[in-house]
């Protein structure tokens, strides 16, 4: 399909392990976003790329979180030394740019045991 | 500090009637507003948007109204259908000042009764 693709859909990890979440945006979309959604809440902004440049990372909760988009298409969100409070759904979205709607993938549900 | 608020956690409507979902915001820099629909285990699906230069935008059964002075927007669905049953999120961005990162409300669960 032509939508935003995220993998894996589900990830279970033990506390302290590192995880990597992948996002494949809609072809041609220059803007890419990561959000975190806790149960019963709306998504919360983590970070934003325009092409390969990370323009805003103000929402990353700690230095254990980092994201990259080296070639301006696929992005990876990495969480090091995972903790239980990292358990959430991680959503990726892409858009054509300013004043354009963001289109979301189905998310990765991360569970830290 | 909840900058986007959806004060009704749930709403139940008869099929064929109008559904009205409400959203309030506090940040006067917000200039682009969107509504998303979300089914369980899926990502949010974009429904309709409006920029702050307009006060109404319509797309088929969906209409969004923006009242800037009251910092209030609403989504009207007419007529409501059982397939509209989902959680609806209001979102906003301050494009000119903070870029296009979205701030979301906590959602309203709509149930459309057959």
PDB file of C-alpha atoms in Angstrom:
ATOM      1  CA  UNK A   1       0.000   0.000   0.000  1.00  0.00           C
ATOM      2  CA  UNK A   2       0.942   3.660  -0.172  1.00  0.00           C
ATOM      3  CA  UNK A   3       0.569   4.461   3.519  1.00  0.00           C
ATOM      4  CA  UNK A   4       3.069   4.875   6.348  1.00  0.00           C
ATOM      5  CA  UNK A   5       4.514   1.517   7.335  1.00  0.00           C
ATOM      6  CA  UNK A   6       5.883   0.734  10.794  1.00  0.00           C
ATOM      7  CA  UNK A   7       7.681  -2.350  12.038  1.00  0.00           C
ATOM      8  CA  UNK A   8       7.542  -4.331  14.167  1.00  0.00           C
ATOM      9  CA  UNK A   9       3.850  -4.010  15.106  1.00  0.00           C
ATOM     10  CA  UNK A  10       4.555  -5.441  18.544  1.00  0.00           C
ATOM     11  CA  UNK A  11       7.779  -5.555  20.492  1.00  0.00           C
ATOM     12  CA  UNK A  12       8.384  -7.104  23.898  1.00  0.00           C
ATOM     13  CA  UNK A  13      11.708  -6.415  25.575  1.00  0.00           C
ATOM     14  CA  UNK A  14      13.219  -6.907  28.998  1.00  0.00           C
ATOM     15  CA  UNK A  15      14.112  -3.872  31.051  1.00  0.00           C
ATOM     16  CA  UNK A  16      17.583  -2.706  30.138  1.00  0.00           C
ATOM     17  CA  UNK A  17      17.546  -3.967  26.554  1.00  0.00           C
ATOM     18  CA  UNK A  18      17.898  -1.682  23.548  1.00  0.00           C
ATOM     19  CA  UNK A  19      15.138  -1.546  20.925  1.00  0.00           C
ATOM     20  CA  UNK A  20      14.864  -0.101  17.417  1.00  0.00           C
ATOM     21  CA  UNK A  21      11.590   0.865  15.768  1.00  0.00           C
ATOM     22  CA  UNK A  22      11.339   1.470  12.032  1.00  0.00           C
ATOM     23  CA  UNK A  23       9.181   3.848  10.020  1.00  0.00           C
ATOM     24  CA  UNK A  24       8.785   3.896   6.251  1.00  0.00           C
ATOM     25  CA  UNK A  25       6.954   7.106   5.306  1.00  0.00           C
ATOM     26  CA  UNK A  26       4.765   7.837   2.311  1.00  0.00           C
ATOM     27  CA  UNK A  27       6.956   8.293  -0.754  1.00  0.00           C
ATOM     28  CA  UNK A  28       7.700  11.962  -1.404  1.00  0.00           C
ATOM     29  CA  UNK A  29       6.810  13.152   2.076  1.00  0.00           C
ATOM     30  CA  UNK A  30       9.604  15.401   3.320  1.00  0.00           C
ATOM     31  CA  UNK A  31       8.351  15.726   6.891  1.00  0.00           C
ATOM     32  CA  UNK A  32       8.465  12.815   9.330  1.00  0.00           C
ATOM     33  CA  UNK A  33       7.310  12.780  12.952  1.00  0.00           C
ATOM     34  CA  UNK A  34       7.463  10.394  15.890  1.00  0.00           C
ATOM     35  CA  UNK A  35       4.827  10.410  18.631  1.00  0.00           C
ATOM     36  CA  UNK A  36       4.332   8.377  21.799  1.00  0.00           C
ATOM     37  CA  UNK A  37       0.837   7.369  22.875  1.00  0.00           C
ATOM     38  CA  UNK A  38       0.075   6.123  26.372  1.00  0.00           C
ATOM     39  CA  UNK A  39      -3.121   4.229  27.118  1.00  0.00           C
ATOM     40  CA  UNK A  40      -6.151   6.515  27.190  1.00  0.00           C
ATOM     41  CA  UNK A  41      -4.199   9.556  26.035  1.00  0.00           C
ATOM     42  CA  UNK A  42      -3.630  11.378  22.790  1.00  0.00           C
ATOM     43  CA  UNK A  43      -0.325  11.013  20.953  1.00  0.00           C
ATOM     44  CA  UNK A  44       2.515  13.174  22.269  1.00  0.00           C
ATOM     45  CA  UNK A  45       5.203  14.652  20.045  1.00  0.00           C
ATOM     46  CA  UNK A  46       8.711  13.227  20.274  1.00  0.00           C
ATOM     47  CA  UNK A  47      10.727  14.468  17.305  1.00  0.00           C
ATOM     48  CA  UNK A  48      10.527  15.851  13.749  1.00  0.00           C
ATOM     49  CA  UNK A  49      12.613  15.531  10.581  1.00  0.00           C
ATOM     50  CA  UNK A  50      12.550  17.559   7.429  1.00  0.00           C
ATOM     51  CA  UNK A  51      14.277  15.314   4.906  1.00  0.00           C
ATOM     52  CA  UNK A  52      17.361  14.058   6.779  1.00  0.00           C
ATOM     53  CA  UNK A  53      17.611  17.005   9.163  1.00  0.00           C
ATOM     54  CA  UNK A  54      16.267  16.558  12.676  1.00  0.00           C
ATOM     55  CA  UNK A  55      14.753  19.992  13.274  1.00  0.00           C
ATOM     56  CA  UNK A  56      13.024  19.410  16.591  1.00  0.00           C
ATOM     57  CA  UNK A  57      13.742  16.823  19.259  1.00  0.00           C
ATOM     58  CA  UNK A  58      12.201  18.704  22.140  1.00  0.00           C
ATOM     59  CA  UNK A  59       9.752  15.901  22.968  1.00  0.00           C
ATOM     60  CA  UNK A  60      12.292  13.129  23.484  1.00  0.00           C
ATOM     61  CA  UNK A  61      11.885  12.189  27.167  1.00  0.00           C
ATOM     62  CA  UNK A  62      15.520  11.395  27.901  1.00  0.00           C
ATOM     63  CA  UNK A  63      18.917  10.921  26.313  1.00  0.00           C
ATOM     64  CA  UNK A  64      18.114   7.214  26.042  1.00  0.00           C
ATOM     65  CA  UNK A  65      15.901   8.093  23.070  1.00  0.00           C
ATOM     66  CA  UNK A  66      17.300   9.062  19.720  1.00  0.00           C
ATOM     67  CA  UNK A  67      16.066   9.033  16.148  1.00  0.00           C
ATOM     68  CA  UNK A  68      17.664   9.164  12.751  1.00  0.00           C
ATOM     69  CA  UNK A  69      16.664   9.507   9.127  1.00  0.00           C
ATOM     70  CA  UNK A  70      20.009   9.317   7.326  1.00  0.00           C
ATOM     71  CA  UNK A  71      18.799   9.359   3.713  1.00  0.00           C
ATOM     72  CA  UNK A  72      15.662  11.402   4.163  1.00  0.00           C
ATOM     73  CA  UNK A  73      13.237   8.498   3.846  1.00  0.00           C
ATOM     74  CA  UNK A  74      13.185   5.602   6.341  1.00  0.00           C
ATOM     75  CA  UNK A  75      13.545   6.587   9.997  1.00  0.00           C
ATOM     76  CA  UNK A  76      14.533   4.609  13.081  1.00  0.00           C
ATOM     77  CA  UNK A  77      13.653   5.450  16.671  1.00  0.00           C
ATOM     78  CA  UNK A  78      16.065   3.833  19.106  1.00  0.00           C
ATOM     79  CA  UNK A  79      15.574   3.459  22.827  1.00  0.00           C
ATOM     80  CA  UNK A  80      18.549   2.401  24.895  1.00  0.00           C
ATOM     81  CA  UNK A  81      18.419   0.706  28.302  1.00  0.00           C
ATOM     82  CA  UNK A  82      14.638   0.465  28.185  1.00  0.00           C
ATOM     83  CA  UNK A  83      12.591   1.066  31.328  1.00  0.00           C
ATOM     84  CA  UNK A  84       9.031   0.097  32.184  1.00  0.00           C
ATOM     85  CA  UNK A  85       7.758   3.630  31.664  1.00  0.00           C
ATOM     86  CA  UNK A  86       8.822   3.371  28.007  1.00  0.00           C
ATOM     87  CA  UNK A  87       5.901   0.967  27.422  1.00  0.00           C
ATOM     88  CA  UNK A  88       3.587   2.727  24.973  1.00  0.00           C
ATOM     89  CA  UNK A  89       2.509   2.803  21.346  1.00  0.00           C
ATOM     90  CA  UNK A  90       5.027   4.622  19.156  1.00  0.00           C
ATOM     91  CA  UNK A  91       3.464   6.273  16.126  1.00  0.00           C
ATOM     92  CA  UNK A  92       5.179   7.589  13.044  1.00  0.00           C
ATOM     93  CA  UNK A  93       3.601  10.139  10.719  1.00  0.00           C
ATOM     94  CA  UNK A  94       4.628  11.831   7.496  1.00  0.00           C
ATOM     95  CA  UNK A  95       3.415  14.851   5.567  1.00  0.00           C
ATOM     96  CA  UNK A  96       4.181  16.985   2.533  1.00  0.00           C
ATOM     97  CA  UNK A  97       5.088  19.949   4.759  1.00  0.00           C
ATOM     98  CA  UNK A  98       3.565  22.961   6.453  1.00  0.00           C
ATOM     99  CA  UNK A  99      -0.217  23.221   6.643  1.00  0.00           C
ATOM    100  CA  UNK A 100      -0.523  19.701   5.302  1.00  0.00           C
ATOM    101  CA  UNK A 101      -2.137  16.857   7.231  1.00  0.00           C
ATOM    102  CA  UNK A 102       0.061  14.243   8.836  1.00  0.00           C
ATOM    103  CA  UNK A 103      -0.674  10.637   7.903  1.00  0.00           C
ATOM    104  CA  UNK A 104       0.009   8.024  10.545  1.00  0.00           C
ATOM    105  CA  UNK A 105       1.181   4.449  10.526  1.00  0.00           C
ATOM    106  CA  UNK A 106      -0.449   1.809  12.724  1.00  0.00           C
ATOM    107  CA  UNK A 107       2.255   2.133  15.348  1.00  0.00           C
ATOM    108  CA  UNK A 108       4.550  -0.166  17.276  1.00  0.00           C
ATOM    109  CA  UNK A 109       3.226  -1.353  20.629  1.00  0.00           C
ATOM    110  CA  UNK A 110       6.248  -1.618  22.923  1.00  0.00           C
ATOM    111  CA  UNK A 111       5.998  -3.569  26.159  1.00  0.00           C
ATOM    112  CA  UNK A 112       8.889  -3.539  28.624  1.00  0.00           C
ATOM    113  CA  UNK A 113       8.870  -6.377  31.146  1.00  0.00           C
TER     114      UNK A 113
ATOM    115  CA  UNK B   1      -0.591  21.846  30.886  1.00  0.00           C
ATOM    116  CA  UNK B   2      -3.228  20.485  28.507  1.00  0.00           C
ATOM    117  CA  UNK B   3      -3.234  22.914  25.583  1.00  0.00           C
ATOM    118  CA  UNK B   4      -5.893  20.983  23.661  1.00  0.00           C
ATOM    119  CA  UNK B   5      -8.874  19.704  25.607  1.00  0.00           C
ATOM    120  CA  UNK B   6     -11.680  17.362  24.708  1.00  0.00           C
ATOM    121  CA  UNK B   7     -13.894  17.503  27.738  1.00  0.00           C
ATOM    122  CA  UNK B   8     -16.334  14.782  26.714  1.00  0.00           C
ATOM    123  CA  UNK B   9     -14.707  11.363  26.974  1.00  0.00           C
ATOM    124  CA  UNK B  10     -17.670   9.702  25.251  1.00  0.00           C
ATOM    125  CA  UNK B  11     -20.715  10.427  23.123  1.00  0.00           C
ATOM    126  CA  UNK B  12     -23.583   8.192  22.013  1.00  0.00           C
ATOM    127  CA  UNK B  13     -25.742   9.094  19.007  1.00  0.00           C
ATOM    128  CA  UNK B  14     -28.553   7.414  17.066  1.00  0.00           C
ATOM    129  CA  UNK B  15     -27.776   6.392  13.493  1.00  0.00           C
ATOM    130  CA  UNK B  16     -28.878   9.076  11.038  1.00  0.00           C
ATOM    131  CA  UNK B  17     -28.660  11.903  13.583  1.00  0.00           C
ATOM    132  CA  UNK B  18     -25.947  14.537  13.940  1.00  0.00           C
ATOM    133  CA  UNK B  19     -22.813  13.903  16.006  1.00  0.00           C
ATOM    134  CA  UNK B  20     -21.104  16.979  17.435  1.00  0.00           C
ATOM    135  CA  UNK B  21     -17.646  16.611  18.921  1.00  0.00           C
ATOM    136  CA  UNK B  22     -16.070  19.544  20.711  1.00  0.00           C
ATOM    137  CA  UNK B  23     -12.534  20.713  21.339  1.00  0.00           C
ATOM    138  CA  UNK B  24     -11.088  23.698  23.218  1.00  0.00           C
ATOM    139  CA  UNK B  25      -7.563  25.045  23.089  1.00  0.00           C
ATOM    140  CA  UNK B  26      -5.549  27.521  25.130  1.00  0.00           C
ATOM    141  CA  UNK B  27      -2.558  28.374  22.923  1.00  0.00           C
ATOM    142  CA  UNK B  28      -3.394  31.441  20.837  1.00  0.00           C
ATOM    143  CA  UNK B  29      -0.469  30.634  18.510  1.00  0.00           C
ATOM    144  CA  UNK B  30      -2.258  27.562  17.123  1.00  0.00           C
ATOM    145  CA  UNK B  31      -3.140  28.245  13.489  1.00  0.00           C
ATOM    146  CA  UNK B  32      -3.885  24.830  11.997  1.00  0.00           C
ATOM    147  CA  UNK B  33      -6.390  22.336  13.369  1.00  0.00           C
ATOM    148  CA  UNK B  34      -7.173  18.756  12.442  1.00  0.00           C
ATOM    149  CA  UNK B  35      -9.526  15.946  13.379  1.00  0.00           C
ATOM    150  CA  UNK B  36      -8.458  12.321  13.358  1.00  0.00           C
ATOM    151  CA  UNK B  37     -10.453   9.132  13.766  1.00  0.00           C
ATOM    152  CA  UNK B  38      -8.911   6.111  15.441  1.00  0.00           C
ATOM    153  CA  UNK B  39     -10.012   2.471  15.472  1.00  0.00           C
ATOM    154  CA  UNK B  40      -8.481   0.012  17.988  1.00  0.00           C
ATOM    155  CA  UNK B  41      -5.014  -1.259  17.070  1.00  0.00           C
ATOM    156  CA  UNK B  42      -4.765   1.176  14.157  1.00  0.00           C
ATOM    157  CA  UNK B  43      -3.090   4.534  13.763  1.00  0.00           C
ATOM    158  CA  UNK B  44      -5.096   7.776  13.654  1.00  0.00           C
ATOM    159  CA  UNK B  45      -6.725   8.427  10.277  1.00  0.00           C
ATOM    160  CA  UNK B  46      -6.910  12.018   9.042  1.00  0.00           C
ATOM    161  CA  UNK B  47     -10.486  13.288   8.582  1.00  0.00           C
ATOM    162  CA  UNK B  48     -10.530  17.026   8.004  1.00  0.00           C
ATOM    163  CA  UNK B  49      -8.508  20.146   8.766  1.00  0.00           C
ATOM    164  CA  UNK B  50      -8.962  23.894   8.977  1.00  0.00           C
ATOM    165  CA  UNK B  51      -6.529  26.781   9.062  1.00  0.00           C
ATOM    166  CA  UNK B  52      -7.080  29.800  11.273  1.00  0.00           C
ATOM    167  CA  UNK B  53      -7.944  32.034   8.314  1.00  0.00           C
ATOM    168  CA  UNK B  54     -11.214  30.137   7.901  1.00  0.00           C
ATOM    169  CA  UNK B  55     -14.122  29.473  10.225  1.00  0.00           C
ATOM    170  CA  UNK B  56     -15.644  26.488   8.438  1.00  0.00           C
ATOM    171  CA  UNK B  57     -14.494  23.629   6.266  1.00  0.00           C
ATOM    172  CA  UNK B  58     -16.705  20.919   4.835  1.00  0.00           C
ATOM    173  CA  UNK B  59     -15.929  17.511   3.331  1.00  0.00           C
ATOM    174  CA  UNK B  60     -18.875  15.266   2.624  1.00  0.00           C
ATOM    175  CA  UNK B  61     -20.566  14.315   5.886  1.00  0.00           C
ATOM    176  CA  UNK B  62     -17.880  16.070   7.957  1.00  0.00           C
ATOM    177  CA  UNK B  63     -17.792  19.776   8.795  1.00  0.00           C
ATOM    178  CA  UNK B  64     -15.338  21.495  11.100  1.00  0.00           C
ATOM    179  CA  UNK B  65     -16.171  24.857  12.676  1.00  0.00           C
ATOM    180  CA  UNK B  66     -13.550  27.141  14.209  1.00  0.00           C
ATOM    181  CA  UNK B  67     -14.359  29.949  16.665  1.00  0.00           C
ATOM    182  CA  UNK B  68     -11.061  31.725  17.249  1.00  0.00           C
ATOM    183  CA  UNK B  69     -12.357  34.205  19.784  1.00  0.00           C
ATOM    184  CA  UNK B  70     -13.648  31.363  21.952  1.00  0.00           C
ATOM    185  CA  UNK B  71     -10.660  29.123  21.115  1.00  0.00           C
ATOM    186  CA  UNK B  72     -13.137  26.389  20.266  1.00  0.00           C
ATOM    187  CA  UNK B  73     -13.621  24.017  17.381  1.00  0.00           C
ATOM    188  CA  UNK B  74     -16.185  21.361  16.674  1.00  0.00           C
ATOM    189  CA  UNK B  75     -16.658  18.476  14.282  1.00  0.00           C
ATOM    190  CA  UNK B  76     -20.131  17.771  12.928  1.00  0.00           C
ATOM    191  CA  UNK B  77     -20.940  14.421  11.344  1.00  0.00           C
ATOM    192  CA  UNK B  78     -24.211  14.297   9.440  1.00  0.00           C
ATOM    193  CA  UNK B  79     -25.747  11.792   9.098  1.00  0.00           C
ATOM    194  CA  UNK B  80     -23.984   9.571  11.616  1.00  0.00           C
ATOM    195  CA  UNK B  81     -23.379   5.960  10.605  1.00  0.00           C
ATOM    196  CA  UNK B  82     -22.447   2.892  12.702  1.00  0.00           C
ATOM    197  CA  UNK B  83     -19.052   2.806  10.928  1.00  0.00           C
ATOM    198  CA  UNK B  84     -18.311   6.222  12.463  1.00  0.00           C
ATOM    199  CA  UNK B  85     -17.999   4.569  15.880  1.00  0.00           C
ATOM    200  CA  UNK B  86     -14.389   5.239  16.907  1.00  0.00           C
ATOM    201  CA  UNK B  87     -12.269   7.537  19.060  1.00  0.00           C
ATOM    202  CA  UNK B  88     -11.947  11.055  17.636  1.00  0.00           C
ATOM    203  CA  UNK B  89      -8.919  13.218  18.357  1.00  0.00           C
ATOM    204  CA  UNK B  90      -8.640  16.938  17.905  1.00  0.00           C
ATOM    205  CA  UNK B  91      -5.117  18.201  17.135  1.00  0.00           C
ATOM    206  CA  UNK B  92      -3.504  21.588  16.605  1.00  0.00           C
ATOM    207  CA  UNK B  93      -0.209  23.074  15.502  1.00  0.00           C
ATOM    208  CA  UNK B  94       1.399  26.506  15.620  1.00  0.00           C
ATOM    209  CA  UNK B  95       2.854  26.372  12.112  1.00  0.00           C
ATOM    210  CA  UNK B  96       4.267  29.888  12.028  1.00  0.00           C
ATOM    211  CA  UNK B  97       5.954  29.789  15.426  1.00  0.00           C
ATOM    212  CA  UNK B  98       6.693  26.177  16.371  1.00  0.00           C
ATOM    213  CA  UNK B  99       6.507  24.265  13.120  1.00  0.00           C
ATOM    214  CA  UNK B 100       4.042  21.527  12.356  1.00  0.00           C
ATOM    215  CA  UNK B 101       4.322  19.277  15.396  1.00  0.00           C
ATOM    216  CA  UNK B 102       0.839  18.390  16.558  1.00  0.00           C
ATOM    217  CA  UNK B 103      -0.631  18.750  20.048  1.00  0.00           C
ATOM    218  CA  UNK B 104      -3.504  16.318  20.599  1.00  0.00           C
ATOM    219  CA  UNK B 105      -6.503  16.209  22.898  1.00  0.00           C
ATOM    220  CA  UNK B 106      -7.289  13.092  24.894  1.00  0.00           C
ATOM    221  CA  UNK B 107     -10.019  11.931  22.512  1.00  0.00           C
ATOM    222  CA  UNK B 108     -13.788  11.414  22.506  1.00  0.00           C
ATOM    223  CA  UNK B 109     -15.216   7.935  21.991  1.00  0.00           C
ATOM    224  CA  UNK B 110     -18.206   8.100  19.649  1.00  0.00           C
ATOM    225  CA  UNK B 111     -20.743   5.285  19.587  1.00  0.00           C
ATOM    226  CA  UNK B 112     -23.377   5.367  16.835  1.00  0.00           C
ATOM    227  CA  UNK B 113     -26.360   3.185  17.717  1.00  0.00           C
ATOM    228  CA  UNK B 114     -28.141   1.410  14.836  1.00  0.00           C
TER     229      UNK B 114
END
